[in-house]
Amino acid sequence: MATTPYNYSYIFKYIIIGDMGVGKSCLLHQFTEKKFMADCPHTIGVEFGTRIIEVSGQKIKLQIWDTAGQERFRAVTRSYYRGAAGALMVYDITRRSTYNHLSSWLTDARNLTNPNTVIILIGNKADLEAQRDVTYEEAKQFAEENGLLFLEASAKTGENVEDAFLEAAKKIYQNIQDGSLDLNAAESGVQHKPSAPQGGRLTSEPQPQREGCGC
Amino acid sequence: MDQSVAIQETLVEGEYCVIAVQGVLCKGDSRQSRLLGLVRYRLENDVQEHALFLYTHRRMAITGDDVALDQIVPLSKDFMLEEVSPDGELYILGSDVTVQLTTAELRLVFQLPFGSHTRTFLQEVARACPGFDPETRDPEFLWLCRHRCAESEAESPKPREWNSDPGTRSGFAPIGGGRYQSWNARRGLEDVLPRGPGYILLWGGATKEPEFLLAEEVHEGGPVRGPRARGGRRDEALEEADWEMSAGGGSRERDCAGGYNVDSSRPNGRGLLPLDQSSGARCPDKPENSLTRQNRSKAEITDMVRSSTITVSDKAHILSMQKFGLRDTMVRSHLLQKEGEYTYIQNFRFFVGTYNVNGQSPKECLRPWLSSDTKAPDVYCVGFQELDLSKEAFFFHDTPKEEEWFKAVSESLHPDAKYAKVKLIRLVGIMLLLYVKQEHAAYISEVEAETVGTGIMGRMGNKGGVAIRFQLHNTSICVVNSHLAAHTEEYERRNQDYRDICSRMQFSQVDPSLPPLTISKHDVILWLGDLNYRIEELDVEKVKKLVEEKAFHTLYAHDQLKIQVAAKTVFEGFTEGEITFQPTYKYDTGSDNWDTSEKCRAPAWCDRVLWRGKNISQLSYQSHMSLKTSDHKPVSSVFEIGVRVVNEELYRKTLEEIVRSLDKMENANIPSVTLSKREFCFENVKYMQLQTATFTIHNGQVPCEFEFINKPDEETYCKQWLTAKPSRGFLLPDSHVEIELELFVNKATATKLNSGKDTIEDILVLHLHRGKDYFLSVTGNYLPSCFGSPIHTLCYMREPILDLPLKIVNELTLMTVQTADDRSQLEKPMEIPKELWMMVDYLYRNAVQQEDLFQQPGLRPEFEHIRDCLDTGMIDHLCANNHSVAEALLLFLESLPEPVICYSAYHSCLECSGSHTASKQVISTLPTFHKNVFSYLMAFLQELLKNSAKNHLDENILASIFGSLLLRSPAGHRKLDMAEKKKAQEFIHHFLCNPL
Ligand SMILES: Nc1nc2c(ncn2[C@@H]2O[C@H](COP(=O)(O)OP(=O)(O)OP(=O)(O)O)[C@@H](O)[C@H]2O)c(=O)[nH]1
Ligand SMILES: [Mg+2]
């Protein structure tokens, strides 16, 4: 009875990184709005999206920061990595160059976030099978070698988009559960939300059990 | 972003951050960001104390680690936080709110962001201020000791002193008294603010009068404040406090919750248990409330039904939840609205029976009554009247009959199904039993039962009604069993009893804040009982005859209930099925014979079943003649009732959609703007030539605050040569603002641009509070200039600077003075910069007799012309006013990154300014090019002095002008110390009046 059924108890901060044009903004948009943006302008700055998801019965609010992929903004976008609980590192399966740059993105992600930050590799544009330039297998291997979660997804069809965000959240939640992610540690990227003030009622005063006719 | 969350993480058990706001602490000219958190601590006896915690923080404080406690200001009786208008400034809507925090010990000024959040913050603080009432106990703030270690000793007094008698610490120096001096000075307050004890006692108790006077003076110019204004404010605060208290335990419990959370998250360092889990553990007898329905064993269910407080159905459970926050309320109301989308109607078979047992114990099997149907009903509603007619039952409310009849019923339920008892309720002789098939038990929730007595004195339980209300899946059902007033002529009483039962029967809701439910508020109402309405206006024999003839229609016309219902005096909206059975009253016990007693009552349909609601159809309505225990015959009715059942999948979908739409709303509420331009190219930027570009920020639908923010590791939001005007502001929905970017390269930035260490390239981050960040790119190219170039660099440039490849300019600019000297053998540099020569030569040729040379300002456009001529080497085109060239020369000297007399020689120059020889000695140590320039300039100045009759110059004037240009302090003070200035002049003076 104590739970607030629709309110969230955690906030996870996510960042989405990767070369320009790989579909970061489209992934975010698909996740928050369930829509595909066919002609999405380049992100010149940092955008936000939020959505509440459920992991193991816990409501979690994801606060997602979509960064600009253009190289010239790299120095500035780096400053947004701090305090991320999850990082979605995206490449475009139809453009090998975006895959080749992953190691540099990964270096940034590792250096600028805390060791517990969950990084998930996403091969986007999986709908363009005909133009595939990076095989699933090699990316999978890259992910395994670097201890990353991995999924191929399509911001266009929506395939695996939910999963990408959810898998990362599950992993973060698991880290919280098994204690490997210390919420009090610097920059965990997870915020445990104290109950909403009004919500305190039931928690502090368990409802008396009503029984029988009361006479 | 709610930053109180981050603060909460730094607090310990019992402390609760009520609200936080991010502000700017103004100390003199310095501006530092602070997070202000109002923290409440609850002592025993419900006493609370408050303090303001001031934190330094990172840009967006998300966790406790982003903030560092800087200072604690307890809300003692002398605490005051008031809005002030910044001196001399007009109040501008949307501008920051300036507040002044005063206590006995300190005074701080903050700027808080414009908006409702700041308002709320200020209100909360006002509310938290302890009253002025001398009766109330002075807060002690002992709890703050825990935070003391984190603070520096100097910052705050010992906790005890916070509230000790002011008299005892008269020697106590005001904290920050010195530090805030500059602020006071700014406001011209120094003379009215005595330091020391008097100052401390501001607002103190002992010396009220003068203090208030003082306070008035302090606030002069601002809104009028004084004892009265203050008193008024206090009263308000008290009133509000009262209101809060009477508003119920909400706030108190809120605190406990906060405290509990901190408790669980701090000491063991785990802090991982979400609130609901931890408190769930505290009441283990509650069933799980997870959204996924659990599969439970049948035994468990029966048990749960017995305890009858289960909340099993998701929907039912959720709908019964208390109000939590706006979000929950919104979700719930949306869910109700969309009920049709995720529920469908499923028919349930209800058995409804009523039996007036005339005080008898069960003597026969009840199956003929309860199990006559071929199909097993899903729900049994079985009512009895006159269960026990004994005085004991009446007065002591206890009867063995309850158990006897409960057993008799339980044993006679339909054999084809297993049933679970949901509820038994009894008022003296009126008893109602509710059973459901076991498989439905999981979908029964919110079971409540109540009784209403309407008997003797209108209260007692010999007459009246009992009722059970519950939720089956998503349909709410209320079953009422009533025994109304007896006697033929008393139908008015019966009507009254009905109305009493309806109005007095109230079921409490799970959420105590909701009003109690009444019978009429249910989707389905089933009303059974001995309603006691009789057949009127016909004598006994006539009735018996008509019954025998089965002329029930004729009898109907005389049935009081039918008559009353038709007259709408009772059971409005209810339906009763057609009666096809003979009256159920009154028989000789043990037989089917009409009453043969003295009274010889006329037969009547006393025992009835009515219903109200949608999707209800009656399958049967009958009496059961074979039962002979009582003077009544039992009646039964079977219904098929359409119940709203939740389709799990659709429910999830609907819930998800609702949550989604709220998420979307939230995303749509993130402030967002459009920028008319995001790329700015400044071409051919020249030294000291302003270039501007403008763009417009168009706001969307959400009011927003924007600000250019610093990039990491940078002190300013953009490079030194750029400014954005305005650099922050507030935008109403659909409004716009024009931003001007100004690019201006001066001596501070020119050298780096010449050397290539800096380029005209920058990214500005335009940040919207609680929203996106936009990057603006600035690009362009700088045209190198002799202004800002080192002397030796220019000496190595045989060609005009703009004719040289950029790489060479960069290289030469980076060359050090030492290398310059070393290389001179090889590359044959010029002895002095040719640009210097050009200007001096021009003046020598045109201006030696110019009146007031170096004392009249030049013309701006001419400076640009001179600069271009120098940088392109088109000296022949140089055509300018003498004063303009003279000023250009001074600017040139001023822009030298290393002054003519090198920084390293500065101090020795001042030391030996008394002696010409020593001064010459210092000059001889200068690097060659600097030495050359110095001598060249001195020669030129001496030349000018020869014409002093015409140009009115003298040694003193020139020494004063050139002293501060040639000799610049390495400390970089803008204004020289007067003594140093004098010495510098003295130094130059030697070289003006002595032969070189
Ligand atoms: N076919 C296909 N096209 C996609 C998919 N995702 C994105 N695109 C297209 O790829 C282009 C770039 O997508 P964006 O989301 O703007 O890329 P980005 O990573 O945000 O790029 P920057 O903001 O410049 O860093 C757009 O034209 C999208 O329509 C996808 O899954 N399939
Ligand atoms: Mg993008």
PDB file of C-alpha atoms in Angstrom, chain A residues 46-206:
ATOM      1  CA  VAL A  46      22.072  19.068 -26.083  1.00  0.00           C
ATOM      2  CA  GLU A  47      18.471  18.014 -25.945  1.00  0.00           C
ATOM      3  CA  PHE A  48      16.435  16.366 -23.305  1.00  0.00           C
ATOM      4  CA  GLY A  49      13.776  13.776 -23.086  1.00  0.00           C
ATOM      5  CA  THR A  50      12.222  11.967 -20.197  1.00  0.00           C
ATOM      6  CA  ARG A  51      10.115   8.908 -19.852  1.00  0.00           C
ATOM      7  CA  ILE A  52       9.020   6.746 -17.003  1.00  0.00           C
ATOM      8  CA  ILE A  53       9.672   3.073 -17.358  1.00  0.00           C
ATOM      9  CA  GLU A  54       9.238   0.110 -15.107  1.00  0.00           C
ATOM     10  CA  VAL A  55      11.959  -2.289 -14.105  1.00  0.00           C
ATOM     11  CA  SER A  56      11.230  -5.092 -11.666  1.00  0.00           C
ATOM     12  CA  GLY A  57       8.108  -3.296 -10.555  1.00  0.00           C
ATOM     13  CA  GLN A  58      10.033  -0.101  -9.909  1.00  0.00           C
ATOM     14  CA  LYS A  59       9.076   3.068 -11.663  1.00  0.00           C
ATOM     15  CA  ILE A  60      12.153   4.745 -13.006  1.00  0.00           C
ATOM     16  CA  LYS A  61      12.334   8.095 -14.621  1.00  0.00           C
ATOM     17  CA  LEU A  62      14.865   8.227 -17.400  1.00  0.00           C
ATOM     18  CA  GLN A  63      16.328  11.613 -18.064  1.00  0.00           C
ATOM     19  CA  ILE A  64      17.981  11.357 -21.422  1.00  0.00           C
ATOM     20  CA  TRP A  65      20.481  13.814 -22.818  1.00  0.00           C
ATOM     21  CA  ASP A  66      20.959  13.679 -26.552  1.00  0.00           C
ATOM     22  CA  THR A  67      24.218  15.255 -27.593  1.00  0.00           C
ATOM     23  CA  ALA A  68      25.500  16.732 -30.799  1.00  0.00           C
ATOM     24  CA  GLY A  69      27.570  14.262 -32.778  1.00  0.00           C
ATOM     25  CA  GLN A  70      29.557  16.728 -34.846  1.00  0.00           C
ATOM     26  CA  GLU A  71      33.237  16.588 -34.204  1.00  0.00           C
ATOM     27  CA  ARG A  72      33.578  20.329 -33.730  1.00  0.00           C
ATOM     28  CA  PHE A  73      31.307  20.211 -30.686  1.00  0.00           C
ATOM     29  CA  ARG A  74      33.046  17.267 -29.167  1.00  0.00           C
ATOM     30  CA  ALA A  75      34.965  19.323 -26.618  1.00  0.00           C
ATOM     31  CA  VAL A  76      31.773  20.884 -25.362  1.00  0.00           C
ATOM     32  CA  THR A  77      29.612  17.793 -25.393  1.00  0.00           C
ATOM     33  CA  ARG A  78      32.176  16.012 -23.257  1.00  0.00           C
ATOM     34  CA  SER A  79      31.074  18.117 -20.352  1.00  0.00           C
ATOM     35  CA  TYR A  80      27.672  16.483 -20.414  1.00  0.00           C
ATOM     36  CA  TYR A  81      28.921  12.984 -19.727  1.00  0.00           C
ATOM     37  CA  ARG A  82      29.445  13.553 -16.069  1.00  0.00           C
ATOM     38  CA  GLY A  83      26.968  11.881 -13.810  1.00  0.00           C
ATOM     39  CA  ALA A  84      25.457   9.612 -16.417  1.00  0.00           C
ATOM     40  CA  ALA A  85      24.207   6.288 -15.134  1.00  0.00           C
ATOM     41  CA  GLY A  86      23.851   4.965 -18.642  1.00  0.00           C
ATOM     42  CA  ALA A  87      25.393   5.743 -21.992  1.00  0.00           C
ATOM     43  CA  LEU A  88      23.934   4.736 -25.327  1.00  0.00           C
ATOM     44  CA  MET A  89      26.789   4.613 -27.793  1.00  0.00           C
ATOM     45  CA  VAL A  90      25.341   4.599 -31.279  1.00  0.00           C
ATOM     46  CA  TYR A  91      26.782   3.810 -34.693  1.00  0.00           C
ATOM     47  CA  ASP A  92      25.129   3.443 -38.078  1.00  0.00           C
ATOM     48  CA  ILE A  93      25.289  -0.092 -39.479  1.00  0.00           C
ATOM     49  CA  THR A  94      25.348   1.324 -43.009  1.00  0.00           C
ATOM     50  CA  ARG A  95      28.383   3.512 -42.447  1.00  0.00           C
ATOM     51  CA  ARG A  96      31.540   1.790 -41.355  1.00  0.00           C
ATOM     52  CA  SER A  97      33.238   5.074 -40.452  1.00  0.00           C
ATOM     53  CA  THR A  98      30.754   5.556 -37.622  1.00  0.00           C
ATOM     54  CA  TYR A  99      31.694   2.114 -36.358  1.00  0.00           C
ATOM     55  CA  ASN A 100      35.396   2.807 -36.661  1.00  0.00           C
ATOM     56  CA  HIS A 101      35.063   5.848 -34.452  1.00  0.00           C
ATOM     57  CA  LEU A 102      33.570   3.838 -31.625  1.00  0.00           C
ATOM     58  CA  SER A 103      36.815   3.392 -29.788  1.00  0.00           C
ATOM     59  CA  SER A 104      37.240   7.110 -29.483  1.00  0.00           C
ATOM     60  CA  TRP A 105      33.685   7.518 -28.209  1.00  0.00           C
ATOM     61  CA  LEU A 106      34.254   4.672 -25.825  1.00  0.00           C
ATOM     62  CA  THR A 107      37.424   6.270 -24.506  1.00  0.00           C
ATOM     63  CA  ASP A 108      35.511   9.443 -23.785  1.00  0.00           C
ATOM     64  CA  ALA A 109      32.676   7.565 -22.157  1.00  0.00           C
ATOM     65  CA  ARG A 110      35.039   5.605 -19.962  1.00  0.00           C
ATOM     66  CA  ASN A 111      37.135   8.590 -18.987  1.00  0.00           C
ATOM     67  CA  LEU A 112      34.342  10.967 -18.314  1.00  0.00           C
ATOM     68  CA  THR A 113      31.816   8.796 -16.496  1.00  0.00           C
ATOM     69  CA  ASN A 114      32.124   6.701 -13.407  1.00  0.00           C
ATOM     70  CA  PRO A 115      33.271   3.090 -13.596  1.00  0.00           C
ATOM     71  CA  ASN A 116      29.759   1.820 -12.992  1.00  0.00           C
ATOM     72  CA  THR A 117      28.173   3.641 -15.865  1.00  0.00           C
ATOM     73  CA  VAL A 118      26.416   1.102 -18.022  1.00  0.00           C
ATOM     74  CA  ILE A 119      27.335   1.486 -21.663  1.00  0.00           C
ATOM     75  CA  ILE A 120      25.182  -0.059 -24.331  1.00  0.00           C
ATOM     76  CA  LEU A 121      26.319  -0.228 -27.926  1.00  0.00           C
ATOM     77  CA  ILE A 122      23.579   0.304 -30.473  1.00  0.00           C
ATOM     78  CA  GLY A 123      23.882  -0.468 -34.147  1.00  0.00           C
ATOM     79  CA  ASN A 124      21.182   1.771 -35.554  1.00  0.00           C
ATOM     80  CA  LYS A 125      19.347   1.752 -38.880  1.00  0.00           C
ATOM     81  CA  ALA A 126      18.932  -2.027 -38.750  1.00  0.00           C
ATOM     82  CA  ASP A 127      16.077  -1.567 -41.199  1.00  0.00           C
ATOM     83  CA  LEU A 128      18.576  -0.801 -43.966  1.00  0.00           C
ATOM     84  CA  GLU A 129      19.753  -4.383 -44.262  1.00  0.00           C
ATOM     85  CA  ALA A 130      20.648  -3.995 -47.922  1.00  0.00           C
ATOM     86  CA  GLN A 131      23.132  -1.260 -47.193  1.00  0.00           C
ATOM     87  CA  ARG A 132      24.682  -2.994 -44.225  1.00  0.00           C
ATOM     88  CA  ASP A 133      28.347  -2.135 -43.856  1.00  0.00           C
ATOM     89  CA  VAL A 134      29.049  -3.563 -40.434  1.00  0.00           C
ATOM     90  CA  THR A 135      28.141  -7.142 -39.563  1.00  0.00           C
ATOM     91  CA  TYR A 136      26.272  -8.038 -36.434  1.00  0.00           C
ATOM     92  CA  GLU A 137      28.979 -10.481 -35.468  1.00  0.00           C
ATOM     93  CA  GLU A 138      31.914  -8.118 -35.488  1.00  0.00           C
ATOM     94  CA  ALA A 139      30.013  -5.502 -33.523  1.00  0.00           C
ATOM     95  CA  LYS A 140      28.913  -8.154 -31.081  1.00  0.00           C
ATOM     96  CA  GLN A 141      32.505  -9.192 -30.644  1.00  0.00           C
ATOM     97  CA  PHE A 142      33.600  -5.596 -30.130  1.00  0.00           C
ATOM     98  CA  ALA A 143      30.921  -5.221 -27.485  1.00  0.00           C
ATOM     99  CA  GLU A 144      31.950  -8.378 -25.720  1.00  0.00           C
ATOM    100  CA  GLU A 145      35.602  -7.463 -25.720  1.00  0.00           C
ATOM    101  CA  ASN A 146      34.770  -4.164 -24.129  1.00  0.00           C
ATOM    102  CA  GLY A 147      32.110  -5.374 -21.738  1.00  0.00           C
ATOM    103  CA  LEU A 148      29.267  -3.499 -23.392  1.00  0.00           C
ATOM    104  CA  LEU A 149      25.659  -4.447 -23.812  1.00  0.00           C
ATOM    105  CA  PHE A 150      24.801  -4.653 -27.486  1.00  0.00           C
ATOM    106  CA  LEU A 151      21.730  -4.414 -29.669  1.00  0.00           C
ATOM    107  CA  GLU A 152      20.946  -3.624 -33.247  1.00  0.00           C
ATOM    108  CA  ALA A 153      17.977  -1.314 -33.486  1.00  0.00           C
ATOM    109  CA  SER A 154      16.034   0.848 -35.850  1.00  0.00           C
ATOM    110  CA  ALA A 155      14.763   4.232 -34.898  1.00  0.00           C
ATOM    111  CA  LYS A 156      12.664   4.019 -38.024  1.00  0.00           C
ATOM    112  CA  THR A 157      10.726   0.833 -37.324  1.00  0.00           C
ATOM    113  CA  GLY A 158      11.106   1.099 -33.569  1.00  0.00           C
ATOM    114  CA  GLU A 159      12.673  -2.330 -33.446  1.00  0.00           C
ATOM    115  CA  ASN A 160      14.659  -2.848 -30.259  1.00  0.00           C
ATOM    116  CA  VAL A 161      14.467   0.819 -29.344  1.00  0.00           C
ATOM    117  CA  GLU A 162      12.528   0.183 -26.145  1.00  0.00           C
ATOM    118  CA  ASP A 163      14.828  -2.672 -25.342  1.00  0.00           C
ATOM    119  CA  ALA A 164      17.936  -0.576 -25.732  1.00  0.00           C
ATOM    120  CA  PHE A 165      16.794   1.864 -23.076  1.00  0.00           C
ATOM    121  CA  LEU A 166      15.292  -0.860 -20.913  1.00  0.00           C
ATOM    122  CA  GLU A 167      18.272  -3.218 -21.019  1.00  0.00           C
ATOM    123  CA  ALA A 168      20.516  -0.461 -19.788  1.00  0.00           C
ATOM    124  CA  ALA A 169      18.041   0.439 -17.052  1.00  0.00           C
ATOM    125  CA  LYS A 170      17.798  -3.188 -15.964  1.00  0.00           C
ATOM    126  CA  LYS A 171      21.542  -3.410 -15.715  1.00  0.00           C
ATOM    127  CA  ILE A 172      21.762  -0.199 -13.709  1.00  0.00           C
ATOM    128  CA  TYR A 173      18.985  -1.343 -11.419  1.00  0.00           C
ATOM    129  CA  GLN A 174      20.738  -4.657 -10.977  1.00  0.00           C
ATOM    130  CA  ASN A 175      23.906  -2.804 -10.051  1.00  0.00           C
ATOM    131  CA  ILE A 176      21.954  -0.890  -7.458  1.00  0.00           C
ATOM    132  CA  GLN A 177      20.412  -4.064  -6.118  1.00  0.00           C
ATOM    133  CA  ASP A 178      23.635  -5.962  -5.757  1.00  0.00           C
ATOM    134  CA  GLY A 179      25.341  -2.955  -4.277  1.00  0.00           C
ATOM    135  CA  SER A 180      27.930  -2.456  -6.958  1.00  0.00           C
ATOM    136  CA  LEU A 181      26.532   0.962  -7.726  1.00  0.00           C
ATOM    137  CA  ASP A 182      26.723   3.103  -4.654  1.00  0.00           C
ATOM    138  CA  LEU A 183      24.066   5.756  -4.872  1.00  0.00           C
ATOM    139  CA  ASN A 184      26.009   7.921  -2.520  1.00  0.00           C
ATOM    140  CA  ALA A 185      29.095   7.757  -4.647  1.00  0.00           C
ATOM    141  CA  ALA A 186      30.018  10.708  -6.736  1.00  0.00           C
ATOM    142  CA  GLU A 187      28.306  10.907 -10.060  1.00  0.00           C
ATOM    143  CA  SER A 188      26.381   7.696  -9.882  1.00  0.00           C
ATOM    144  CA  GLY A 189      23.859   9.310 -12.196  1.00  0.00           C
ATOM    145  CA  VAL A 190      21.075   7.788 -10.188  1.00  0.00           C
ATOM    146  CA  GLN A 191      18.837   9.774  -8.031  1.00  0.00           C
ATOM    147  CA  HIS A 192      16.773   8.098  -5.438  1.00  0.00           C
ATOM    148  CA  LYS A 193      13.691  10.144  -5.073  1.00  0.00           C
ATOM    149  CA  PRO A 194      12.435  10.571  -1.559  1.00  0.00           C
ATOM    150  CA  SER A 195       8.723   9.986  -1.503  1.00  0.00           C
ATOM    151  CA  ALA A 196       6.535  12.792  -2.620  1.00  0.00           C
ATOM    152  CA  PRO A 197       5.588  14.770   0.456  1.00  0.00           C
ATOM    153  CA  GLN A 198       1.934  13.905   0.279  1.00  0.00           C
ATOM    154  CA  GLY A 199       2.837  10.314  -0.247  1.00  0.00           C
ATOM    155  CA  GLY A 200       4.328  10.072   3.176  1.00  0.00           C
ATOM    156  CA  ARG A 201       1.049   9.393   4.805  1.00  0.00           C
ATOM    157  CA  LEU A 202       0.609   5.756   4.341  1.00  0.00           C
ATOM    158  CA  THR A 203       4.216   4.952   4.850  1.00  0.00           C
ATOM    159  CA  SER A 204       4.409   6.376   8.293  1.00  0.00           C
ATOM    160  CA  GLU A 205       1.062   5.143   9.452  1.00  0.00           C
ATOM    161  CA  PRO A 206       0.116   1.725   8.242  1.00  0.00           C
TER     162      PRO A 206
END
